Amino acid sequence: MPIFSTELAYERRALTMNSEFDQDTYPGRPRILFIGFPESSHTHSWIDLLADGAFNVRLFGLPSAEPPAGWQVKTYLTKADNGRSDNATRRTVFPPPESSAVGLAMAARSALNRGAVNGVPIMRRIAESCIGLTEILAKGDHAATIEGALAAVIREWKPDIIHTLGFDSASYFYLRARKEFKLEAIGRWVAQARGGPDLALQRYSPTYRPLIEEVLANCDHFIADNEPNYSYALSVGLTQEKISSPGMGVVSGAGGMDVEAMRGMWSLPPSKRERVIVWPKAYELYTSKAMPVFEAILNVWDRIQPCRIEMLWMVQSDVQIWYEKLFPPHIKAHCPSFGRLSREETLQRVASARVMIAPSLSDGIPNTMMEAMALGAAPLVSPLDTITPVVKHQENVFFARNLYPDELGEALVRLMSDDDLVDRMAENNLVRIQELADRRAVKKRALVYYDEIARQACRISQRSEI
């Protein structure tokens, strides 16, 4: 299709289909712009805390994927898809519509600005060669970078609150746009650290530590899912008022869970269930390692029989290779591997299992652990400084370090042989999970939290106009 006709079609869609997108559901009420991964169940779960509140909510999606069609929060899309049509809940703001070549050039320039190709010289040269194409072809009102697209959205909609879901990538992305396009005067910035390596590991990186400190210095409010993250943030200069005025306290990145609904998913105690072990994250990151788990399973296989081990989300080719190489056919027959599963299917499997294993090297307060607690499965997790303050060994969970196959193996043997232990943990966790992650309590706090921040934004706006 010629470039001019593509542009014309885009403009017609913008005029005829997006008027409903532009209308606030609650005119005059606070506007909240979230920035995060649009396909993430954590993103959906957090934003859905506000579903019953009178807030005008939109999501600026990072360029990873699209949200599910059934999720009706208004979303700005930034991942190229030639077959996509904008509608009442979706608007494409990047890459621009001129052509796929321009889209590629824009993406290359954005990657260069973010430093994403600094360590790969040939990729950096390719990205630099695309900048000229970007400057020549990126004409009109369309943003030349994804940061520019975000700036255009913020200037047009003028949100009262801008909430970045995670430091890497959301907060760092917004920080770049904020500085480049001078967006500091628009909205109150809520920066949320969401477990994992966001602060726990990246603060040791010469690249990320300055970014972390810059986010903490410039945000207006800060939320974390564990006390060590709050303590660290205060130690590097975060002011107390950014945590407590108002405050959400320690809260999971998903905004808690519907504990009552999860309790309704199971009736049998773990000792009476089928002898199944579920490994929900059978992949490898720098925050968790799969090989020690493989070794542990193989070492104690004869001691945990009979059993089946379900390995979920085994999507990395190197992990798949080692699985195929290490597991003999008679063991593999009882250790099925699965690719991507929906959250609902994963929860169903945990609700039917005796044991859930999720060792790690770095984490917040893991949702996998809390879900297992709510679903009656015995959680095997690692004794991290973010986890040990909130659960107890052999009372709520069983601890084993990720890099120690012998520890992991002995933990599996104990959990698969001690019926009294796993049943006692399940009983204790009925109480503990209510205290730790009841979504109803988080929802009440969230509604008050955003209302108060919106009032602060309004007061600041009024003062600036005087």
GROMACS .gro file of C-alpha atoms in nm:
model
  466
    1MET     CA    1   0.000   0.000   0.000
    2PRO     CA    2   0.142   0.348  -0.084
    3ILE     CA    3   0.263   0.547   0.212
    4PHE     CA    4   0.014   0.833   0.161
    5SER     CA    5  -0.285   0.596   0.164
    6THR     CA    6  -0.163   0.433   0.485
    7GLU     CA    7  -0.138   0.777   0.646
    8LEU     CA    8  -0.486   0.867   0.525
    9ALA     CA    9  -0.636   0.548   0.664
   10TYR     CA   10  -0.464   0.610   0.996
   11GLU     CA   11  -0.597   0.965   1.020
   12ARG     CA   12  -0.951   0.850   0.937
   13ARG     CA   13  -0.935   0.590   1.215
   14ALA     CA   14  -0.807   0.855   1.454
   15LEU     CA   15  -1.102   1.081   1.374
   16THR     CA   16  -1.382   0.824   1.360
   17MET     CA   17  -1.287   0.546   1.598
   18ASN     CA   18  -1.090   0.707   1.879
   19SER     CA   19  -1.336   0.970   2.001
   20GLU     CA   20  -1.470   0.721   2.256
   21PHE     CA   21  -1.114   0.647   2.367
   22ASP     CA   22  -1.064   1.018   2.441
   23GLN     CA   23  -1.370   1.048   2.663
   24ASP     CA   24  -1.313   1.013   3.036
   25THR     CA   25  -1.541   0.762   3.203
   26TYR     CA   26  -1.563   0.985   3.510
   27PRO     CA   27  -1.537   1.349   3.394
   28GLY     CA   28  -1.373   1.569   3.653
   29ARG     CA   29  -1.232   1.277   3.851
   30PRO     CA   30  -0.858   1.196   3.876
   31ARG     CA   31  -0.669   1.069   3.573
   32ILE     CA   32  -0.412   0.796   3.631
   33LEU     CA   33  -0.165   0.686   3.364
   34PHE     CA   34   0.010   0.357   3.433
   35ILE     CA   35   0.325   0.257   3.246
   36GLY     CA   36   0.407  -0.113   3.227
   37PHE     CA   37   0.404  -0.440   3.035
   38PRO     CA   38   0.057  -0.467   2.879
   39GLU     CA   39   0.050  -0.848   2.867
   40SER     CA   40   0.152  -0.896   3.232
   41SER     CA   41  -0.104  -1.046   3.469
   42HIS     CA   42   0.063  -0.840   3.744
   43THR     CA   43  -0.012  -0.522   3.546
   44HIS     CA   44  -0.375  -0.622   3.504
   45SER     CA   45  -0.412  -0.729   3.865
   46TRP     CA   46  -0.274  -0.403   4.005
   47ILE     CA   47  -0.476  -0.175   3.778
   48ASP     CA   48  -0.791  -0.379   3.843
   49LEU     CA   49  -0.769  -0.275   4.209
   50LEU     CA   50  -0.925   0.051   4.090
   51ALA     CA   51  -1.204  -0.108   3.886
   52ASP     CA   52  -1.474  -0.003   4.134
   53GLY     CA   53  -1.325   0.341   4.202
   54ALA     CA   54  -1.422   0.655   4.016
   55PHE     CA   55  -1.085   0.697   3.846
   56ASN     CA   56  -1.005   0.755   3.479
   57VAL     CA   57  -0.739   0.493   3.415
   58ARG     CA   58  -0.519   0.430   3.111
   59LEU     CA   59  -0.211   0.218   3.047
   60PHE     CA   60   0.085   0.317   2.831
   61GLY     CA   61   0.211  -0.024   2.722
   62LEU     CA   62   0.581  -0.100   2.690
   63PRO     CA   63   0.669  -0.249   2.348
   64SER     CA   64   0.654  -0.614   2.453
   65ALA     CA   65   0.311  -0.745   2.351
   66GLU     CA   66  -0.058  -0.657   2.363
   67PRO     CA   67  -0.303  -0.691   2.650
   68PRO     CA   68  -0.566  -0.963   2.619
   69ALA     CA   69  -0.871  -0.854   2.424
   70GLY     CA   70  -1.100  -0.912   2.719
   71TRP     CA   71  -0.913  -0.667   2.940
   72GLN     CA   72  -1.095  -0.341   2.875
   73VAL     CA   73  -0.867  -0.080   3.033
   74LYS     CA   74  -0.779   0.188   2.776
   75THR     CA   75  -0.430   0.112   2.651
   76TYR     CA   76  -0.179   0.297   2.434
   77LEU     CA   77  -0.008   0.036   2.215
   78THR     CA   78   0.358   0.064   2.112
   79LYS     CA   79   0.434  -0.266   1.941
   80ALA     CA   80   0.403  -0.279   1.562
   81ASP     CA   81   0.117  -0.491   1.428
   82ASN     CA   82  -0.004  -0.433   1.073
   83GLY     CA   83  -0.332  -0.613   1.136
   84ARG     CA   84  -0.433  -0.406   1.436
   85SER     CA   85  -0.725  -0.162   1.437
   86ASP     CA   86  -0.768   0.107   1.701
   87ASN     CA   87  -1.095   0.109   1.891
   88ALA     CA   88  -1.263   0.238   2.206
   89THR     CA   89  -1.002   0.079   2.436
   90ARG     CA   90  -0.688   0.059   2.220
   91ARG     CA   91  -0.486   0.330   2.048
   92THR     CA   92  -0.161   0.279   1.860
   93VAL     CA   93   0.084   0.561   1.932
   94PHE     CA   94   0.412   0.402   1.820
   95PRO     CA   95   0.564   0.319   1.577
   96PRO     CA   96   0.418   0.576   1.337
   97PRO     CA   97   0.210   0.459   1.042
   98GLU     CA   98   0.429   0.577   0.753
   99SER     CA   99   0.588   0.243   0.672
  100SER     CA  100   0.752  -0.061   0.821
  101ALA     CA  101   1.092   0.083   0.726
  102VAL     CA  102   1.026   0.396   0.927
  103GLY     CA  103   0.899   0.187   1.216
  104LEU     CA  104   1.224  -0.009   1.213
  105ALA     CA  105   1.427   0.309   1.202
  106MET     CA  106   1.232   0.458   1.493
  107ALA     CA  107   1.280   0.145   1.702
  108ALA     CA  108   1.653   0.146   1.628
  109ARG     CA  109   1.687   0.506   1.737
  110SER     CA  110   1.492   0.439   2.055
  111ALA     CA  111   1.715   0.141   2.134
  112LEU     CA  112   2.024   0.357   2.080
  113ASN     CA  113   1.891   0.626   2.313
  114ARG     CA  114   1.826   0.369   2.584
  115GLY     CA  115   2.178   0.228   2.557
  116ALA     CA  116   2.033  -0.112   2.471
  117VAL     CA  117   2.297  -0.185   2.204
  118ASN     CA  118   2.602  -0.027   2.364
  119GLY     CA  119   2.764  -0.363   2.433
  120VAL     CA  120   2.718  -0.496   2.079
  121PRO     CA  121   2.927  -0.285   1.835
  122ILE     CA  122   2.773  -0.419   1.515
  123MET     CA  123   2.420  -0.360   1.646
  124ARG     CA  124   2.519  -0.009   1.752
  125ARG     CA  125   2.647   0.065   1.401
  126ILE     CA  126   2.323  -0.064   1.250
  127ALA     CA  127   2.119   0.149   1.489
  128GLU     CA  128   2.327   0.458   1.414
  129SER     CA  129   2.283   0.406   1.040
  130CYS     CA  130   1.906   0.410   1.091
  131ILE     CA  131   1.903   0.751   1.257
  132GLY     CA  132   1.938   0.932   0.925
  133LEU     CA  133   1.640   0.743   0.789
  134THR     CA  134   1.445   0.838   1.099
  135GLU     CA  135   1.521   1.209   1.056
  136ILE     CA  136   1.432   1.206   0.686
  137LEU     CA  137   1.110   1.008   0.701
  138ALA     CA  138   0.965   1.081   1.045
  139LYS     CA  139   0.758   1.381   0.944
  140GLY     CA  140   0.429   1.522   1.058
  141ASP     CA  141   0.284   1.486   1.405
  142HIS     CA  142   0.404   1.134   1.475
  143ALA     CA  143   0.665   1.082   1.745
  144ALA     CA  144   1.010   0.978   1.627
  145THR     CA  145   1.080   0.774   1.942
  146ILE     CA  146   0.874   0.582   2.191
  147GLU     CA  147   0.979   0.837   2.453
  148GLY     CA  148   0.831   1.107   2.231
  149ALA     CA  149   0.510   0.907   2.199
  150LEU     CA  150   0.481   0.889   2.578
  151ALA     CA  151   0.547   1.262   2.607
  152ALA     CA  152   0.273   1.336   2.354
  153VAL     CA  153   0.025   1.123   2.549
  154ILE     CA  154   0.112   1.293   2.878
  155ARG     CA  155   0.089   1.643   2.732
  156GLU     CA  156  -0.242   1.570   2.562
  157TRP     CA  157  -0.420   1.385   2.844
  158LYS     CA  158  -0.249   1.558   3.141
  159PRO     CA  159  -0.279   1.279   3.398
  160ASP     CA  160  -0.291   1.371   3.766
  161ILE     CA  161  -0.087   1.062   3.854
  162ILE     CA  162   0.177   0.874   3.654
  163HIS     CA  163   0.248   0.532   3.804
  164THR     CA  164   0.544   0.330   3.673
  165LEU     CA  165   0.501  -0.044   3.734
  166GLY     CA  166   0.855  -0.156   3.809
  167PHE     CA  167   1.189   0.020   3.783
  168ASP     CA  168   1.320  -0.187   3.490
  169SER     CA  169   1.182  -0.103   3.240
  170ALA     CA  170   0.893   0.133   3.323
  171SER     CA  171   1.056   0.382   3.563
  172TYR     CA  172   1.377   0.415   3.362
  173PHE     CA  173   1.176   0.464   3.043
  174TYR     CA  174   0.958   0.735   3.197
  175LEU     CA  175   1.265   0.901   3.352
  176ARG     CA  176   1.421   0.938   3.006
  177ALA     CA  177   1.104   1.084   2.858
  178ARG     CA  178   1.051   1.310   3.159
  179LYS     CA  179   1.396   1.465   3.125
  180GLU     CA  180   1.408   1.486   2.746
  181PHE     CA  181   1.063   1.641   2.707
  182LYS     CA  182   1.052   1.835   3.037
  183LEU     CA  183   0.741   1.665   3.176
  184GLU     CA  184   0.816   1.730   3.543
  185ALA     CA  185   0.522   1.967   3.593
  186ILE     CA  186   0.258   1.718   3.474
  187GLY     CA  187   0.127   1.472   3.732
  188ARG     CA  188   0.259   1.314   4.051
  189TRP     CA  189   0.501   1.028   3.989
  190VAL     CA  190   0.449   0.699   4.175
  191ALA     CA  191   0.750   0.469   4.128
  192GLN     CA  192   0.688   0.107   4.223
  193ALA     CA  193   0.960  -0.153   4.279
  194ARG     CA  194   0.807  -0.492   4.207
  195GLY     CA  195   1.028  -0.755   4.365
  196GLY     CA  196   1.291  -0.960   4.186
  197PRO     CA  197   1.608  -0.776   4.089
  198ASP     CA  198   1.449  -0.429   4.059
  199LEU     CA  199   1.644  -0.300   4.359
  200ALA     CA  200   1.781  -0.611   4.529
  201LEU     CA  201   2.038  -0.686   4.257
  202GLN     CA  202   2.050  -0.394   4.018
  203ARG     CA  203   2.175  -0.158   4.287
  204TYR     CA  204   2.508  -0.342   4.263
  205SER     CA  205   2.536  -0.261   3.891
  206PRO     CA  206   2.743   0.046   3.793
  207THR     CA  207   2.489   0.101   3.513
  208TYR     CA  208   2.170   0.072   3.715
  209ARG     CA  209   2.262   0.215   4.055
  210PRO     CA  210   2.272   0.578   3.930
  211LEU     CA  211   1.937   0.524   3.757
  212ILE     CA  212   1.783   0.380   4.074
  213GLU     CA  213   1.903   0.676   4.277
  214GLU     CA  214   1.781   0.921   4.012
  215VAL     CA  215   1.434   0.764   4.012
  216LEU     CA  216   1.419   0.776   4.392
  217ALA     CA  217   1.530   1.140   4.390
  218ASN     CA  218   1.276   1.250   4.131
  219CYS     CA  219   0.965   1.044   4.205
  220ASP     CA  220   0.696   1.186   4.432
  221HIS     CA  221   0.589   0.856   4.588
  222PHE     CA  222   0.745   0.512   4.628
  223ILE     CA  223   0.592   0.164   4.673
  224ALA     CA  224   0.776  -0.164   4.738
  225ASP     CA  225   0.678  -0.523   4.806
  226ASN     CA  226   0.922  -0.583   5.090
  227GLU     CA  227   1.083  -0.400   5.381
  228PRO     CA  228   1.445  -0.440   5.258
  229ASN     CA  229   1.358  -0.234   4.948
  230TYR     CA  230   1.211   0.043   5.163
  231SER     CA  231   1.517   0.038   5.390
  232TYR     CA  232   1.755   0.053   5.095
  233ALA     CA  233   1.564   0.339   4.932
  234LEU     CA  234   1.579   0.543   5.253
  235SER     CA  235   1.951   0.469   5.288
  236VAL     CA  236   2.029   0.628   4.949
  237GLY     CA  237   1.833   0.945   5.008
  238LEU     CA  238   1.462   0.874   4.957
  239THR     CA  239   1.266   1.101   5.190
  240GLN     CA  240   1.027   0.940   5.437
  241GLU     CA  241   0.730   1.139   5.308
  242LYS     CA  242   0.755   0.964   4.970
  243ILE     CA  243   0.675   0.639   5.152
  244SER     CA  244   0.424   0.758   5.408
  245SER     CA  245   0.243   1.064   5.275
  246PRO     CA  246   0.035   0.878   5.172
  247GLY     CA  247   0.162   0.523   5.219
  248MET     CA  248   0.073   0.182   5.077
  249GLY     CA  249   0.310  -0.011   5.302
  250VAL     CA  250   0.447  -0.347   5.193
  251VAL     CA  251   0.229  -0.470   4.907
  252SER     CA  252   0.284  -0.730   4.637
  253GLY     CA  253   0.332  -0.618   4.279
  254ALA     CA  254   0.003  -0.783   4.186
  255GLY     CA  255  -0.190  -0.603   4.457
  256GLY     CA  256  -0.262  -0.909   4.668
  257MET     CA  257  -0.489  -1.196   4.576
  258ASP     CA  258  -0.846  -1.307   4.617
  259VAL     CA  259  -0.777  -1.540   4.906
  260GLU     CA  260  -1.138  -1.652   4.943
  261ALA     CA  261  -1.165  -1.746   4.576
  262MET     CA  262  -0.841  -1.944   4.597
  263ARG     CA  263  -0.962  -2.121   4.911
  264GLY     CA  264  -1.262  -2.231   4.709
  265MET     CA  265  -1.035  -2.401   4.454
  266TRP     CA  266  -0.932  -2.686   4.685
  267SER     CA  267  -1.074  -2.910   4.955
  268LEU     CA  268  -0.818  -3.188   5.008
  269PRO     CA  269  -0.516  -3.128   5.234
  270PRO     CA  270  -0.183  -3.184   5.057
  271SER     CA  271  -0.133  -3.530   5.211
  272LYS     CA  272  -0.456  -3.652   5.049
  273ARG     CA  273  -0.385  -3.511   4.704
  274GLU     CA  274  -0.220  -3.686   4.414
  275ARG     CA  275   0.157  -3.697   4.470
  276VAL     CA  276   0.237  -3.409   4.235
  277ILE     CA  277   0.514  -3.149   4.255
  278VAL     CA  278   0.459  -2.833   4.049
  279TRP     CA  279   0.753  -2.619   3.936
  280PRO     CA  280   0.581  -2.305   3.799
  281LYS     CA  281   0.896  -2.136   3.670
  282ALA     CA  282   1.104  -2.401   3.497
  283TYR     CA  283   1.332  -2.147   3.334
  284GLU     CA  284   1.659  -1.976   3.416
  285LEU     CA  285   1.737  -1.612   3.490
  286TYR     CA  286   2.015  -1.441   3.676
  287THR     CA  287   1.773  -1.438   3.971
  288SER     CA  288   1.702  -1.812   3.967
  289LYS     CA  289   1.879  -2.121   3.836
  290ALA     CA  290   1.724  -2.431   3.686
  291MET     CA  291   2.022  -2.668   3.674
  292PRO     CA  292   2.045  -2.725   4.053
  293VAL     CA  293   1.675  -2.816   4.053
  294PHE     CA  294   1.733  -3.069   3.774
  295GLU     CA  295   2.023  -3.220   3.969
  296ALA     CA  296   1.822  -3.234   4.291
  297ILE     CA  297   1.532  -3.416   4.123
  298LEU     CA  298   1.762  -3.673   3.963
  299ASN     CA  299   1.956  -3.731   4.286
  300VAL     CA  300   1.650  -3.813   4.498
  301TRP     CA  301   1.418  -3.956   4.233
  302ASP     CA  302   1.400  -4.304   4.387
  303ARG     CA  303   1.335  -4.158   4.735
  304ILE     CA  304   1.029  -3.951   4.637
  305GLN     CA  305   0.838  -4.219   4.449
  306PRO     CA  306   0.566  -4.240   4.347
  307CYS     CA  307   0.529  -3.886   4.213
  308ARG     CA  308   0.485  -3.668   3.907
  309ILE     CA  309   0.671  -3.339   3.860
  310GLU     CA  310   0.507  -3.082   3.633
  311MET     CA  311   0.759  -2.836   3.489
  312LEU     CA  312   0.575  -2.527   3.369
  313TRP     CA  313   0.690  -2.245   3.141
  314MET     CA  314   0.994  -2.433   3.014
  315VAL     CA  315   1.035  -2.197   2.720
  316GLN     CA  316   1.413  -2.146   2.699
  317SER     CA  317   1.596  -2.362   2.448
  318ASP     CA  318   1.901  -2.415   2.670
  319VAL     CA  319   1.686  -2.536   2.961
  320GLN     CA  320   1.496  -2.764   2.721
  321ILE     CA  321   1.826  -2.904   2.590
  322TRP     CA  322   1.951  -2.993   2.938
  323TYR     CA  323   1.613  -3.142   3.027
  324GLU     CA  324   1.631  -3.367   2.720
  325LYS     CA  325   1.994  -3.461   2.787
  326LEU     CA  326   1.980  -3.522   3.163
  327PHE     CA  327   1.645  -3.693   3.218
  328PRO     CA  328   1.636  -4.059   3.118
  329PRO     CA  329   1.314  -4.179   2.955
  330HIS     CA  330   1.176  -4.355   3.265
  331ILE     CA  331   1.204  -4.031   3.468
  332LYS     CA  332   1.099  -3.800   3.187
  333ALA     CA  333   0.778  -3.998   3.155
  334HIS     CA  334   0.682  -3.870   3.502
  335CYS     CA  335   0.826  -3.519   3.461
  336PRO     CA  336   0.626  -3.358   3.179
  337SER     CA  337   0.737  -3.015   3.061
  338PHE     CA  338   0.498  -2.742   2.949
  339GLY     CA  339   0.536  -2.414   2.764
  340ARG     CA  340   0.344  -2.098   2.840
  341LEU     CA  341   0.033  -2.153   3.047
  342SER     CA  342  -0.233  -1.907   3.152
  343ARG     CA  343  -0.233  -1.794   3.513
  344GLU     CA  344  -0.564  -1.973   3.564
  345GLU     CA  345  -0.424  -2.306   3.445
  346THR     CA  346  -0.113  -2.263   3.657
  347LEU     CA  347  -0.325  -2.196   3.966
  348GLN     CA  348  -0.537  -2.503   3.897
  349ARG     CA  349  -0.226  -2.719   3.882
  350VAL     CA  350  -0.090  -2.577   4.208
  351ALA     CA  351  -0.430  -2.629   4.375
  352SER     CA  352  -0.409  -2.999   4.287
  353ALA     CA  353  -0.045  -3.044   4.391
  354ARG     CA  354   0.116  -3.156   4.714
  355VAL     CA  355   0.430  -2.941   4.672
  356MET     CA  356   0.519  -2.621   4.483
  357ILE     CA  357   0.889  -2.555   4.422
  358ALA     CA  358   1.024  -2.205   4.347
  359PRO     CA  359   1.383  -2.162   4.467
  360SER     CA  360   1.554  -1.836   4.372
  361LEU     CA  361   1.862  -1.621   4.424
  362SER     CA  362   1.679  -1.288   4.443
  363ASP     CA  363   1.314  -1.203   4.479
  364GLY     CA  364   1.065  -0.986   4.656
  365ILE     CA  365   0.784  -1.162   4.837
  366PRO     CA  366   0.709  -1.409   4.557
  367ASN     CA  367   0.358  -1.436   4.421
  368THR     CA  368   0.424  -1.802   4.345
  369MET     CA  369   0.488  -1.863   4.715
  370MET     CA  370   0.179  -1.673   4.825
  371GLU     CA  371  -0.037  -1.848   4.566
  372ALA     CA  372   0.083  -2.187   4.687
  373MET     CA  373   0.005  -2.084   5.045
  374ALA     CA  374  -0.347  -1.982   4.944
  375LEU     CA  375  -0.398  -2.303   4.743
  376GLY     CA  376  -0.286  -2.547   5.012
  377ALA     CA  377   0.032  -2.670   4.841
  378ALA     CA  378   0.352  -2.686   5.046
  379PRO     CA  379   0.589  -2.412   4.919
  380LEU     CA  380   0.960  -2.488   4.877
  381VAL     CA  381   1.136  -2.151   4.850
  382SER     CA  382   1.475  -1.999   4.932
  383PRO     CA  383   1.560  -1.821   5.260
  384LEU     CA  384   1.609  -1.474   5.111
  385ASP     CA  385   1.617  -1.158   5.321
  386THR     CA  386   1.288  -1.050   5.162
  387ILE     CA  387   1.115  -1.379   5.244
  388THR     CA  388   1.236  -1.482   5.591
  389PRO     CA  389   1.068  -1.186   5.769
  390VAL     CA  390   0.721  -1.288   5.650
  391VAL     CA  391   0.713  -1.671   5.663
  392LYS     CA  392   0.869  -1.935   5.889
  393HIS     CA  393   1.058  -2.251   5.803
  394GLN     CA  394   0.844  -2.566   5.845
  395GLU     CA  395   0.554  -2.353   5.966
  396ASN     CA  396   0.456  -2.183   5.640
  397VAL     CA  397   0.724  -2.293   5.392
  398PHE     CA  398   1.026  -2.519   5.358
  399PHE     CA  399   1.354  -2.339   5.290
  400ALA     CA  400   1.631  -2.457   5.056
  401ARG     CA  401   1.892  -2.251   4.876
  402ASN     CA  402   1.876  -2.239   4.496
  403LEU     CA  403   2.242  -2.324   4.426
  404TYR     CA  404   2.257  -2.629   4.654
  405PRO     CA  405   2.112  -2.945   4.493
  406ASP     CA  406   2.162  -3.148   4.811
  407GLU     CA  407   1.950  -2.902   5.011
  408LEU     CA  408   1.683  -2.897   4.744
  409GLY     CA  409   1.679  -3.275   4.720
  410GLU     CA  410   1.649  -3.332   5.095
  411ALA     CA  411   1.371  -3.073   5.109
  412LEU     CA  412   1.180  -3.262   4.839
  413VAL     CA  413   1.225  -3.591   5.024
  414ARG     CA  414   1.094  -3.440   5.348
  415LEU     CA  415   0.795  -3.274   5.184
  416MET     CA  416   0.701  -3.588   4.992
  417SER     CA  417   0.728  -3.815   5.298
  418ASP     CA  418   0.602  -3.611   5.595
  419ASP     CA  419   0.223  -3.590   5.574
  420ASP     CA  420   0.187  -3.417   5.910
  421LEU     CA  421   0.430  -3.143   5.805
  422VAL     CA  422   0.260  -3.051   5.478
  423ASP     CA  423  -0.088  -3.061   5.632
  424ARG     CA  424   0.020  -2.844   5.924
  425MET     CA  425   0.173  -2.590   5.686
  426ALA     CA  426  -0.147  -2.579   5.481
  427GLU     CA  427  -0.353  -2.516   5.795
  428ASN     CA  428  -0.119  -2.240   5.916
  429ASN     CA  429  -0.120  -2.075   5.576
  430LEU     CA  430  -0.497  -2.033   5.575
  431VAL     CA  431  -0.440  -1.769   5.843
  432ARG     CA  432  -0.103  -1.632   5.730
  433ILE     CA  433  -0.204  -1.561   5.371
  434GLN     CA  434  -0.500  -1.352   5.489
  435GLU     CA  435  -0.257  -1.138   5.688
  436LEU     CA  436  -0.002  -1.121   5.408
  437ALA     CA  437  -0.192  -1.070   5.083
  438ASP     CA  438  -0.568  -1.030   5.119
  439ARG     CA  439  -0.671  -0.834   4.810
  440ARG     CA  440  -0.975  -0.680   4.977
  441ALA     CA  441  -0.755  -0.500   5.230
  442VAL     CA  442  -0.510  -0.388   4.958
  443LYS     CA  443  -0.797  -0.254   4.748
  444LYS     CA  444  -0.926  -0.037   5.033
  445ARG     CA  445  -0.578   0.107   5.087
  446ALA     CA  446  -0.531   0.167   4.714
  447LEU     CA  447  -0.852   0.367   4.671
  448VAL     CA  448  -0.758   0.598   4.959
  449TYR     CA  449  -0.396   0.618   4.836
  450TYR     CA  450  -0.476   0.738   4.484
  451ASP     CA  451  -0.744   0.980   4.603
  452GLU     CA  452  -0.496   1.146   4.838
  453ILE     CA  453  -0.225   1.173   4.570
  454ALA     CA  454  -0.477   1.325   4.330
  455ARG     CA  455  -0.567   1.584   4.594
  456GLN     CA  456  -0.198   1.665   4.633
  457ALA     CA  457  -0.166   1.704   4.256
  458CYS     CA  458  -0.466   1.937   4.252
  459ARG     CA  459  -0.326   2.154   4.535
  460ILE     CA  460   0.011   2.181   4.361
  461SER     CA  461  -0.158   2.271   4.031
  462GLN     CA  462  -0.363   2.542   4.200
  463ARG     CA  463  -0.055   2.692   4.364
  464SER     CA  464   0.134   2.696   4.033
  465GLU     CA  465  -0.149   2.890   3.870
  466ILE     CA  466  -0.146   3.166   4.132
   0.00000   0.00000   0.00000
